[in-house]
PDB file of C-alpha atoms in Angstrom:
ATOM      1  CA  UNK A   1      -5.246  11.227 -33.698  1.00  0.00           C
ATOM      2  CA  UNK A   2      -4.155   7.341 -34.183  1.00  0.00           C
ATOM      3  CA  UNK A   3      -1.428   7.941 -31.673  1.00  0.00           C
ATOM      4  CA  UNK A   4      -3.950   9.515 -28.849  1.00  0.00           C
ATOM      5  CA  UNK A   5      -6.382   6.926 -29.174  1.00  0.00           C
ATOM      6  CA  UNK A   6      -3.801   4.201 -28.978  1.00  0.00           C
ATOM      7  CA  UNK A   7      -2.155   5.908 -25.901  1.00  0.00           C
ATOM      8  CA  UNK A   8      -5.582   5.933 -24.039  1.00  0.00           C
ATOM      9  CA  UNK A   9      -5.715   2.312 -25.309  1.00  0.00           C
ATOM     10  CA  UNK A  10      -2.412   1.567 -23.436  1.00  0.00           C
ATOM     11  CA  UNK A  11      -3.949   3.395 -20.306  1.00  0.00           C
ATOM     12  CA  UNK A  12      -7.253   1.589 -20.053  1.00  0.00           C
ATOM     13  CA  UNK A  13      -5.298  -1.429 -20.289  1.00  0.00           C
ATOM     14  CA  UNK A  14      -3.006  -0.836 -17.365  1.00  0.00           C
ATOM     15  CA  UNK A  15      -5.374   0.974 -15.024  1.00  0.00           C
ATOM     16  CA  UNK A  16      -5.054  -1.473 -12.366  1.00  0.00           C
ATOM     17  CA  UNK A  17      -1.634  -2.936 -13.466  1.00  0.00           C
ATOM     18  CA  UNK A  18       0.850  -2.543 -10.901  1.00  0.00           C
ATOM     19  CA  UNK A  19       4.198  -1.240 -10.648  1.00  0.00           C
ATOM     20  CA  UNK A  20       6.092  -4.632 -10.378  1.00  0.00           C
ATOM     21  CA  UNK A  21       3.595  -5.592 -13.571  1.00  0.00           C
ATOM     22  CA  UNK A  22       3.619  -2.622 -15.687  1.00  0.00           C
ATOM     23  CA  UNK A  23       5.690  -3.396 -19.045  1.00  0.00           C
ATOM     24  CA  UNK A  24       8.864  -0.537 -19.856  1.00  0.00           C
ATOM     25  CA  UNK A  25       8.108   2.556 -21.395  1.00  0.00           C
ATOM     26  CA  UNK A  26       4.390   3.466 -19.885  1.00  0.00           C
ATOM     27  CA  UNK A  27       5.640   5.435 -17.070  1.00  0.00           C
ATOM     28  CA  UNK A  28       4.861   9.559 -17.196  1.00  0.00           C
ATOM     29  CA  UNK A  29       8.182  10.312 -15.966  1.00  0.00           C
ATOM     30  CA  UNK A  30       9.845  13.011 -13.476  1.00  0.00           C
ATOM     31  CA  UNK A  31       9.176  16.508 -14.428  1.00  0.00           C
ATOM     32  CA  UNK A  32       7.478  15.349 -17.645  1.00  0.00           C
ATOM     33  CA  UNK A  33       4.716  17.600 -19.146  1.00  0.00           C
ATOM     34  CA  UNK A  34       2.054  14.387 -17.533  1.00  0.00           C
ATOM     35  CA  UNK A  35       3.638  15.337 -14.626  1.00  0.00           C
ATOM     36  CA  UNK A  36       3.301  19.092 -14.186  1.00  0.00           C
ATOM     37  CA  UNK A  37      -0.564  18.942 -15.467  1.00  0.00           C
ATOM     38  CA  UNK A  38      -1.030  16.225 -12.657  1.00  0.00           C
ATOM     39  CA  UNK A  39       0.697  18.729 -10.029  1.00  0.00           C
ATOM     40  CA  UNK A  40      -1.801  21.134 -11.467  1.00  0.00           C
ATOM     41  CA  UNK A  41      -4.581  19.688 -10.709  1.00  0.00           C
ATOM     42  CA  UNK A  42      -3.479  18.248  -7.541  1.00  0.00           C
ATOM     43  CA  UNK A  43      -2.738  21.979  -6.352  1.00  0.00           C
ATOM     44  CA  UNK A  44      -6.226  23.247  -7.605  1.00  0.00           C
ATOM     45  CA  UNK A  45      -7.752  20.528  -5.535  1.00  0.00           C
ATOM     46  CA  UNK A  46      -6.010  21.592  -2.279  1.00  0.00           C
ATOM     47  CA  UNK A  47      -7.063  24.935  -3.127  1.00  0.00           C
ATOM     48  CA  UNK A  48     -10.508  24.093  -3.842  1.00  0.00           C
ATOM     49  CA  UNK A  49     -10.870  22.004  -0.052  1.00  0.00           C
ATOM     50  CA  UNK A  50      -9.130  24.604   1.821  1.00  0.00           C
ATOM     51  CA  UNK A  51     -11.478  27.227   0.627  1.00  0.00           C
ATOM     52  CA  UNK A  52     -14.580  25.528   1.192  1.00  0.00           C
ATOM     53  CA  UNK A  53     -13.539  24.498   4.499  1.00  0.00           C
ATOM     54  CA  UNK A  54     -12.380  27.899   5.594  1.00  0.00           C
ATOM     55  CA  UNK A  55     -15.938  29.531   4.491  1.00  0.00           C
ATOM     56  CA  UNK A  56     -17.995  26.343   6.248  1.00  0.00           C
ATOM     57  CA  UNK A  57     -19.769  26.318   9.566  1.00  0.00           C
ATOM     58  CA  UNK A  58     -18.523  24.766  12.588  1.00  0.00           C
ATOM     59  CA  UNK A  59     -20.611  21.676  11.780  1.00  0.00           C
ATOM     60  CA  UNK A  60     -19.901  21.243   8.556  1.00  0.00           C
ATOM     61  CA  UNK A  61     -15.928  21.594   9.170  1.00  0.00           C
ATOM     62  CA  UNK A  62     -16.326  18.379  11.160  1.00  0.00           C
ATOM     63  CA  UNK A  63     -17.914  16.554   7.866  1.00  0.00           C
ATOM     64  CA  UNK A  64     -15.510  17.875   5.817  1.00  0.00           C
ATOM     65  CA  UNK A  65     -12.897  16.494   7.836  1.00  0.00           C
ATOM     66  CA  UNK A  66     -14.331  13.120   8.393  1.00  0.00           C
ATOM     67  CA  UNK A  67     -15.078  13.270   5.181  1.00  0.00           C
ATOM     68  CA  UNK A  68     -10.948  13.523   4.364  1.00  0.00           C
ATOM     69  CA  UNK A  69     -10.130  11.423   6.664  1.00  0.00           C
ATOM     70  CA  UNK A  70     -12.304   8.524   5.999  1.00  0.00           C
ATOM     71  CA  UNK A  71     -11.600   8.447   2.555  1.00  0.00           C
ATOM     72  CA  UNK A  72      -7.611   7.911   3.570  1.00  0.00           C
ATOM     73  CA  UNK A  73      -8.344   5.277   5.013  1.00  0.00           C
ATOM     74  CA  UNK A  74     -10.516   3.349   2.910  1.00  0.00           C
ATOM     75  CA  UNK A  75      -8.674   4.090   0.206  1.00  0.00           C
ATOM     76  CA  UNK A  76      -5.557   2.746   1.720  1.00  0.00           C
ATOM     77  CA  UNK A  77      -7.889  -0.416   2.762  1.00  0.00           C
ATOM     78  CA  UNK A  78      -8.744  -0.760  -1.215  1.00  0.00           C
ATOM     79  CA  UNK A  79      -5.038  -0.513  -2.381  1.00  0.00           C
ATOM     80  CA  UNK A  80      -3.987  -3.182   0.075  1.00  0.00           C
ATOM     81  CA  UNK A  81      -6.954  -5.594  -1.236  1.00  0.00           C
ATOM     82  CA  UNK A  82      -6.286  -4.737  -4.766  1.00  0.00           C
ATOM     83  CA  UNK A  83      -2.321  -5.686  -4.096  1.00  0.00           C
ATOM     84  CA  UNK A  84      -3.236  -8.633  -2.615  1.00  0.00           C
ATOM     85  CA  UNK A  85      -5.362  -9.475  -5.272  1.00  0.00           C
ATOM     86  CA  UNK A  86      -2.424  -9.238  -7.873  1.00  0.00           C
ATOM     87  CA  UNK A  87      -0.340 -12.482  -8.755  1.00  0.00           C
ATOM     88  CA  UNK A  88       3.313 -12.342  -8.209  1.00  0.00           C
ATOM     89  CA  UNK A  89       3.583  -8.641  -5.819  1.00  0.00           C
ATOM     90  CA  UNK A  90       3.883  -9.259  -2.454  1.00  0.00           C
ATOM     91  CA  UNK A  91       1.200  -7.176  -0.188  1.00  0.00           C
ATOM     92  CA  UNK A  92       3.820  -7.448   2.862  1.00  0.00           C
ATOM     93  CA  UNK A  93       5.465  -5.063   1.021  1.00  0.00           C
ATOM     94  CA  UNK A  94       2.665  -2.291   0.417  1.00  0.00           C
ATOM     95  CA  UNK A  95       1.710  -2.363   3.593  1.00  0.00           C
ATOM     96  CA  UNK A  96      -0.194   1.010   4.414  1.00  0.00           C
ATOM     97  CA  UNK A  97       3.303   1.867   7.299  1.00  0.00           C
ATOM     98  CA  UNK A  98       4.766   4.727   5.478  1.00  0.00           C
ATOM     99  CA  UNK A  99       5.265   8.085   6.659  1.00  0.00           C
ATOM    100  CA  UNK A 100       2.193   9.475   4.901  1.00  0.00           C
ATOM    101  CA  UNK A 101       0.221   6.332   6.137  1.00  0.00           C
ATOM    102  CA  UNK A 102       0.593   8.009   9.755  1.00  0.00           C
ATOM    103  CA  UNK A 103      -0.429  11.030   8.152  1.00  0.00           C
ATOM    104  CA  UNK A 104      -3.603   9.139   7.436  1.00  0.00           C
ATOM    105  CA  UNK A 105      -3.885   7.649  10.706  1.00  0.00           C
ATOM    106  CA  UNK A 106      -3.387  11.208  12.463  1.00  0.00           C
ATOM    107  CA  UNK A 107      -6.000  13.029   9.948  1.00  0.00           C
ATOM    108  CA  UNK A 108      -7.952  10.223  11.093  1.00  0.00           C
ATOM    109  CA  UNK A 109      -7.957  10.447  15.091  1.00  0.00           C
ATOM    110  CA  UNK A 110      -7.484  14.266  14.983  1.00  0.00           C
ATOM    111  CA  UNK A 111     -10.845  14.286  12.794  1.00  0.00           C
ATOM    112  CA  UNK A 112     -12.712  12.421  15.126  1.00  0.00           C
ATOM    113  CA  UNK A 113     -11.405  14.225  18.161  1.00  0.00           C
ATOM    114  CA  UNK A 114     -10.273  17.518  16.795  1.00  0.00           C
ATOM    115  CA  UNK A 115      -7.739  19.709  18.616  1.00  0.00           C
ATOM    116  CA  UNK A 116      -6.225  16.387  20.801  1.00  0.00           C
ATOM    117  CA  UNK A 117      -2.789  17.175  21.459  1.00  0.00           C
ATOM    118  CA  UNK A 118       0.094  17.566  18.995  1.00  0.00           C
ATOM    119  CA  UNK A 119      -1.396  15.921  16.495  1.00  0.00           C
ATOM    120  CA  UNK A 120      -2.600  19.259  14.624  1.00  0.00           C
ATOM    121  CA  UNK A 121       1.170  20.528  14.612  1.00  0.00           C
ATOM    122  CA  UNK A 122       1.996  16.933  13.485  1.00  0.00           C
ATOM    123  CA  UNK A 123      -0.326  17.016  10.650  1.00  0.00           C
ATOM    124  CA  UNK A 124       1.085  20.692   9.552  1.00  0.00           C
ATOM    125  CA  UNK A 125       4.888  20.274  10.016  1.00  0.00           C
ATOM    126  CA  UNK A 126       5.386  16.468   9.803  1.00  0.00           C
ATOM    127  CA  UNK A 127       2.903  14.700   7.796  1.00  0.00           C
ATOM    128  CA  UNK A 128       1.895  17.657   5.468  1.00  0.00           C
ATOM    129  CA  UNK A 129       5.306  18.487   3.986  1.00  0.00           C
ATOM    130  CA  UNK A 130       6.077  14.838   3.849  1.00  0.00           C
ATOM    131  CA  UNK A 131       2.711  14.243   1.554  1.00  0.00           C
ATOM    132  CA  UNK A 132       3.782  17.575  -0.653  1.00  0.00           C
ATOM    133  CA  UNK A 133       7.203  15.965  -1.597  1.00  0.00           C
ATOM    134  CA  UNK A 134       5.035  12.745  -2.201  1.00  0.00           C
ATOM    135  CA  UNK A 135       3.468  14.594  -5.278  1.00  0.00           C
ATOM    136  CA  UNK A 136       6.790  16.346  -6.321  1.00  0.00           C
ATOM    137  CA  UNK A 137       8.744  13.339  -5.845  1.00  0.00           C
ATOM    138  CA  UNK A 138       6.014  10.296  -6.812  1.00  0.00           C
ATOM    139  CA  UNK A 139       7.126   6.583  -6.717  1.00  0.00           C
ATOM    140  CA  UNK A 140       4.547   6.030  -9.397  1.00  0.00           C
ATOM    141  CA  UNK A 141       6.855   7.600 -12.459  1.00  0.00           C
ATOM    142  CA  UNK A 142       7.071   4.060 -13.991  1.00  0.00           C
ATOM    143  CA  UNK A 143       2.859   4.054 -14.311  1.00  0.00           C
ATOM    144  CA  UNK A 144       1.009   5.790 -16.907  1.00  0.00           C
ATOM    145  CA  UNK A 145      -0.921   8.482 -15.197  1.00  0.00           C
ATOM    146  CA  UNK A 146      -4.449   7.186 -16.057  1.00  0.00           C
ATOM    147  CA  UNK A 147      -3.541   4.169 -13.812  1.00  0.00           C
ATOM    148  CA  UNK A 148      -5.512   3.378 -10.321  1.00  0.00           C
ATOM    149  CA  UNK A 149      -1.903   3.850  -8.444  1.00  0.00           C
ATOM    150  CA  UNK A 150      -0.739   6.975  -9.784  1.00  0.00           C
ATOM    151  CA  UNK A 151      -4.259   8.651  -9.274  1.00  0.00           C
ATOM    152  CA  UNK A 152      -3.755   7.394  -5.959  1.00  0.00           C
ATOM    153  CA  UNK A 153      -0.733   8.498  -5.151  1.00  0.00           C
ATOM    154  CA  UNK A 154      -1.922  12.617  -6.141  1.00  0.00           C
ATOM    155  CA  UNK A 155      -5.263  11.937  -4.728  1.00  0.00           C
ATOM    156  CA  UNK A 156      -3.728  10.788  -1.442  1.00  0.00           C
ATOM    157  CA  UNK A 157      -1.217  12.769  -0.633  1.00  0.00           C
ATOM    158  CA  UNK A 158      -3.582  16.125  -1.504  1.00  0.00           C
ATOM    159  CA  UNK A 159      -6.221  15.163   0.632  1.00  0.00           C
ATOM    160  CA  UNK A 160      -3.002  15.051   3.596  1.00  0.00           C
ATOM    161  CA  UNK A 161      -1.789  18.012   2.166  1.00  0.00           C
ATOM    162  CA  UNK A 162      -5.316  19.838   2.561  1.00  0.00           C
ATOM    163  CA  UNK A 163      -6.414  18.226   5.794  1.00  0.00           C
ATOM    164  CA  UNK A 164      -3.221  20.568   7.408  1.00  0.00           C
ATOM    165  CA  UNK A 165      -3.573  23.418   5.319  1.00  0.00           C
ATOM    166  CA  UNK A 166      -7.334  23.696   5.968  1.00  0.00           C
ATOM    167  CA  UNK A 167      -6.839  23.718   9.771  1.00  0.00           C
ATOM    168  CA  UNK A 168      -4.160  26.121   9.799  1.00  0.00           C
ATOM    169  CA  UNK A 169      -5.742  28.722   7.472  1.00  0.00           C
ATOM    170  CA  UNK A 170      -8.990  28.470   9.640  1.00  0.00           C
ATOM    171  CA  UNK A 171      -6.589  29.042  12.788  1.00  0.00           C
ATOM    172  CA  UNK A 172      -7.179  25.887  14.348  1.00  0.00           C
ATOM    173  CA  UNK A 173      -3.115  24.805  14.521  1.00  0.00           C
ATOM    174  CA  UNK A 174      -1.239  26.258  17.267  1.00  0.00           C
ATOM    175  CA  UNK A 175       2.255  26.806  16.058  1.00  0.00           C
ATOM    176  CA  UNK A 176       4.778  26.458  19.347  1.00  0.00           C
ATOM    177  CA  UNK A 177       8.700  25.633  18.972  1.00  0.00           C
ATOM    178  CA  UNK A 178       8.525  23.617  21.712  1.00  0.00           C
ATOM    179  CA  UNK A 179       5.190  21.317  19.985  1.00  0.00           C
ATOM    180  CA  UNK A 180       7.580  20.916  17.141  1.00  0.00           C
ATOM    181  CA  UNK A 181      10.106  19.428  18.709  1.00  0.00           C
ATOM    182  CA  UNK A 182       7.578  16.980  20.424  1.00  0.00           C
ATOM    183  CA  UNK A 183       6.656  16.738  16.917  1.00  0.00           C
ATOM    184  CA  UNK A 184      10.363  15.399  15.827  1.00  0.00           C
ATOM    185  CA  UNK A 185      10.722  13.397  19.269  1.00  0.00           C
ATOM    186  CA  UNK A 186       7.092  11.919  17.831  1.00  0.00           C
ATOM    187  CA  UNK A 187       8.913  11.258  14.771  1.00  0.00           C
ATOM    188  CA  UNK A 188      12.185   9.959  15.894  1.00  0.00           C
ATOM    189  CA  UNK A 189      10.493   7.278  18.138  1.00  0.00           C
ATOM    190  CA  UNK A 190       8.404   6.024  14.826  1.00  0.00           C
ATOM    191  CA  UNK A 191      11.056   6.091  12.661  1.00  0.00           C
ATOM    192  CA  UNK A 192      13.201   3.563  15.099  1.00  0.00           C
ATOM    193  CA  UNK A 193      10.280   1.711  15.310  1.00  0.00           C
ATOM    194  CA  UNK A 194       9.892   1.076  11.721  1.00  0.00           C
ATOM    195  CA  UNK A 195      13.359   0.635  11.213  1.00  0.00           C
ATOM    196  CA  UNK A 196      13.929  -2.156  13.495  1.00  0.00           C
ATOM    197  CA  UNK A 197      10.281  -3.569  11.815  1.00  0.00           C
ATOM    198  CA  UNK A 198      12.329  -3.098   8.496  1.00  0.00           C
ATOM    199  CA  UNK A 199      15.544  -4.991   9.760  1.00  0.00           C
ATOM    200  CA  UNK A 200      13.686  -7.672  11.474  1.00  0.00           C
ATOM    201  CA  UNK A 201      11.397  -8.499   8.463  1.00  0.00           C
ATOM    202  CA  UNK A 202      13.644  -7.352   5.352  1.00  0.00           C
ATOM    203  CA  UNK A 203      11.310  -4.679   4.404  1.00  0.00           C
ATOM    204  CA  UNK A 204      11.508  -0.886   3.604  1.00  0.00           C
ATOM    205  CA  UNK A 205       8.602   0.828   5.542  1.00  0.00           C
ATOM    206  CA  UNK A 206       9.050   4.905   5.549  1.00  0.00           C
ATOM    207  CA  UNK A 207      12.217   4.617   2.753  1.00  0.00           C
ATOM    208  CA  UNK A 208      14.485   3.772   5.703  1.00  0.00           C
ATOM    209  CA  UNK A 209      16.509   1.135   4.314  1.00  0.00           C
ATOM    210  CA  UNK A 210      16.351   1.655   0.526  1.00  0.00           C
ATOM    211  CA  UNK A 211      16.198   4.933  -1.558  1.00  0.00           C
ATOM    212  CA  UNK A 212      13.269   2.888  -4.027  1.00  0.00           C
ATOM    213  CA  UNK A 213      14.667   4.864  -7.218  1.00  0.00           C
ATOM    214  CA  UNK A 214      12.917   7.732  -5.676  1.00  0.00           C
ATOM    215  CA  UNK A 215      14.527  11.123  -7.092  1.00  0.00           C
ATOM    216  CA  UNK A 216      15.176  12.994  -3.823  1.00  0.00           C
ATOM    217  CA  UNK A 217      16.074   9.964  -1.975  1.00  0.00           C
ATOM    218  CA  UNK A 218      18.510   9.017  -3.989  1.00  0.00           C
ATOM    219  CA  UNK A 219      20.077  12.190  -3.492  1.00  0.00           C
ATOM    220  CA  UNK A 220      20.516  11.550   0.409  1.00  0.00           C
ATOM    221  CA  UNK A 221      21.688   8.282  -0.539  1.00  0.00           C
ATOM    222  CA  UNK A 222      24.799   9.231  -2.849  1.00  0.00           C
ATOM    223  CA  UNK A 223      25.298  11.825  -0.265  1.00  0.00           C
ATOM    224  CA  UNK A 224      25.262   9.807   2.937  1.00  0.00           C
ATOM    225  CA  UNK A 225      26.687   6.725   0.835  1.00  0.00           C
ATOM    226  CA  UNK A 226      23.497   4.487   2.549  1.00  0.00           C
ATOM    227  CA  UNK A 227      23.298   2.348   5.227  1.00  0.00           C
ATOM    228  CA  UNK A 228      22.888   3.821   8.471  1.00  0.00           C
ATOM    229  CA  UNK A 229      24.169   7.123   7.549  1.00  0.00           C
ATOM    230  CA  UNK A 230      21.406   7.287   4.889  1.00  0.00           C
ATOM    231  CA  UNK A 231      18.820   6.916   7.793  1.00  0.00           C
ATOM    232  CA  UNK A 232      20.664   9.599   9.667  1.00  0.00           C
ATOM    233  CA  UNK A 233      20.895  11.717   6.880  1.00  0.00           C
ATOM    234  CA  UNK A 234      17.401  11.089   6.119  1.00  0.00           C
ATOM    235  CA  UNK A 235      16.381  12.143   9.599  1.00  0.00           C
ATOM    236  CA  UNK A 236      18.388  15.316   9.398  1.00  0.00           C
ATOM    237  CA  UNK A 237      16.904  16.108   6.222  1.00  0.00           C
ATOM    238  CA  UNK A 238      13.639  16.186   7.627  1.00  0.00           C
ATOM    239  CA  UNK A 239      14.310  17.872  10.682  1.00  0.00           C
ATOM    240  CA  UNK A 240      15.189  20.746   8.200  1.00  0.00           C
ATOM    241  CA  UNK A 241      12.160  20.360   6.287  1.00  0.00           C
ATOM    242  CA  UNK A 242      10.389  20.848   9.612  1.00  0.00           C
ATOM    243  CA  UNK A 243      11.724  23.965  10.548  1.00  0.00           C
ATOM    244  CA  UNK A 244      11.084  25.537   7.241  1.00  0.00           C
ATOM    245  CA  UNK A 245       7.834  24.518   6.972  1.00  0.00           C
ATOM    246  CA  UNK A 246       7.403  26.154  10.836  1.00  0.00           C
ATOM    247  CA  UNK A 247       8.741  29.012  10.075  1.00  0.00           C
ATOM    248  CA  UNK A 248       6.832  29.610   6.856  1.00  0.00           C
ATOM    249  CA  UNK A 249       3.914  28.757   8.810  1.00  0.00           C
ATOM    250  CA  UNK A 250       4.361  30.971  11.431  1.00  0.00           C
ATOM    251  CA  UNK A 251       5.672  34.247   8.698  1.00  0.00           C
ATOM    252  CA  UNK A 252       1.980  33.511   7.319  1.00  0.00           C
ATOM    253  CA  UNK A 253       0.294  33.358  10.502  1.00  0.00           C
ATOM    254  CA  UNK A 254       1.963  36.489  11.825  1.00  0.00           C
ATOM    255  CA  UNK A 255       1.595  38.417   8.113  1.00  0.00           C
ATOM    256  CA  UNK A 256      -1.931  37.147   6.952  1.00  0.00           C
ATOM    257  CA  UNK A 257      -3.653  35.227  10.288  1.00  0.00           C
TER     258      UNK A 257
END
């Protein structure tokens, strides 16, 4: 009982610590028990949104995605204060420009004007299985999980996560071959954007430059052997992770839709 109450001690205490701050030894580690119980509940949460958006009104679909949407983005407004708040991390470097930060952005614009272009298809092949490797593959392992970045992190990347799924089990995604390659071209054309951003600045926006001790990252990296092969391995990777997530999409629409 000593031990638990000391553990929550250690949490309280780092709650708002940082990653760059946080002493060895808190982290809940990859795969760890902490870990699974988080995916848990991130999953049940999902669940939870997707259901009551499927069974709402027309009206109340919009709230619920503005709802999503706006909390993204405040959130993400919140972390960069709180960074920039903290002595000795840079905020340059936390800069709300990854790829699930565009997932924010299009969750945003597509909840304000719903049904504008690809963005829908974006949201469900792109930005949605980019989020649900977020939460399988965290950056936050080093952090205890009661900590404000961690719960961030889950929270984040499941409210991505359900923003696609919700649209696409209501049937409000149309799922085209053709959109997802607009989706990739999409891609593509960000991705060189942020990785001349990253070369010009010395930064590491969207992973393209450094694996950042992340599991599955790393795993490209030793592969490719970095550099620019790791970003072209990186890119292949996820046009993979496009197509299965398309295809999966479209087995469920055709079995279940």
């Amino acid at each position: 009982m000593q031990k638990i109450y000391y553990n929550l001690y250690l949490s309280m205490k780092h709650f708002w610590t940082h990653k760059e701050k946080i002493p060895e030894g808190q982290g809940y580690g990859q795969f760890s028990p902490a870990h699974y119980m988080t995916l848990g509940l991130t999953f049940l949460s999902i669940v939870f949104i997707v259901f009551l958006y499927v069974n709402a009104g027309p009206n109340e679909r919009i709230v619920i995605l503005r709802m999503m949407s706006f909390t993204l983005i405040l959130s993400d407004v919140f972390k960069t204060i709180l960074i920039a708040c903290t002595d000795g991390v840079k905020v340059s470097d936390y800069l709300p420009l990854e790829a699930c930060s565009f997932g924010a952005y299009a969750c945003f614009f597509d909840s304000l004007w719903p049904n504008n272009g690809i963005l829908p298809l974006m949201l469900l092949t792109l930005f949605m299985p980019a989020a649900f490797l977020a939460v399988i593959f965290p950056t936050t392992t080093d952090l205890p999980v009661f900590n404000f970045y961690t719960i961030h992190q889950f929270l984040y990347h499941a409210l991505i996560v359900a923003y696609g799924l919700a649209r696409f089990a209501a049937g409000e995604v149309s799922l085209t071959f053709i959109g997802v390659w607009k989706a990739i071209a999409a891609f593509f054309v960000l991705a060189m954007i942020m990785y001349l951003i990253d070369t010009v600045f010395d930064k590491n926006f969207m992973f393209l430059r450094d694996a950042y001790d992340n599991a599955l990252l790393s795993a490209i990296w030793k592969i490719t052997g970095g550099g620019i092969a790791y970003v072209g391995g990186l890119f292949c990777f996820s046009i993979c992770v496009i197509h299965v997530f398309f295809l999966l999409f479209r087995l469920i629409e055709k079995l279940f839709l």
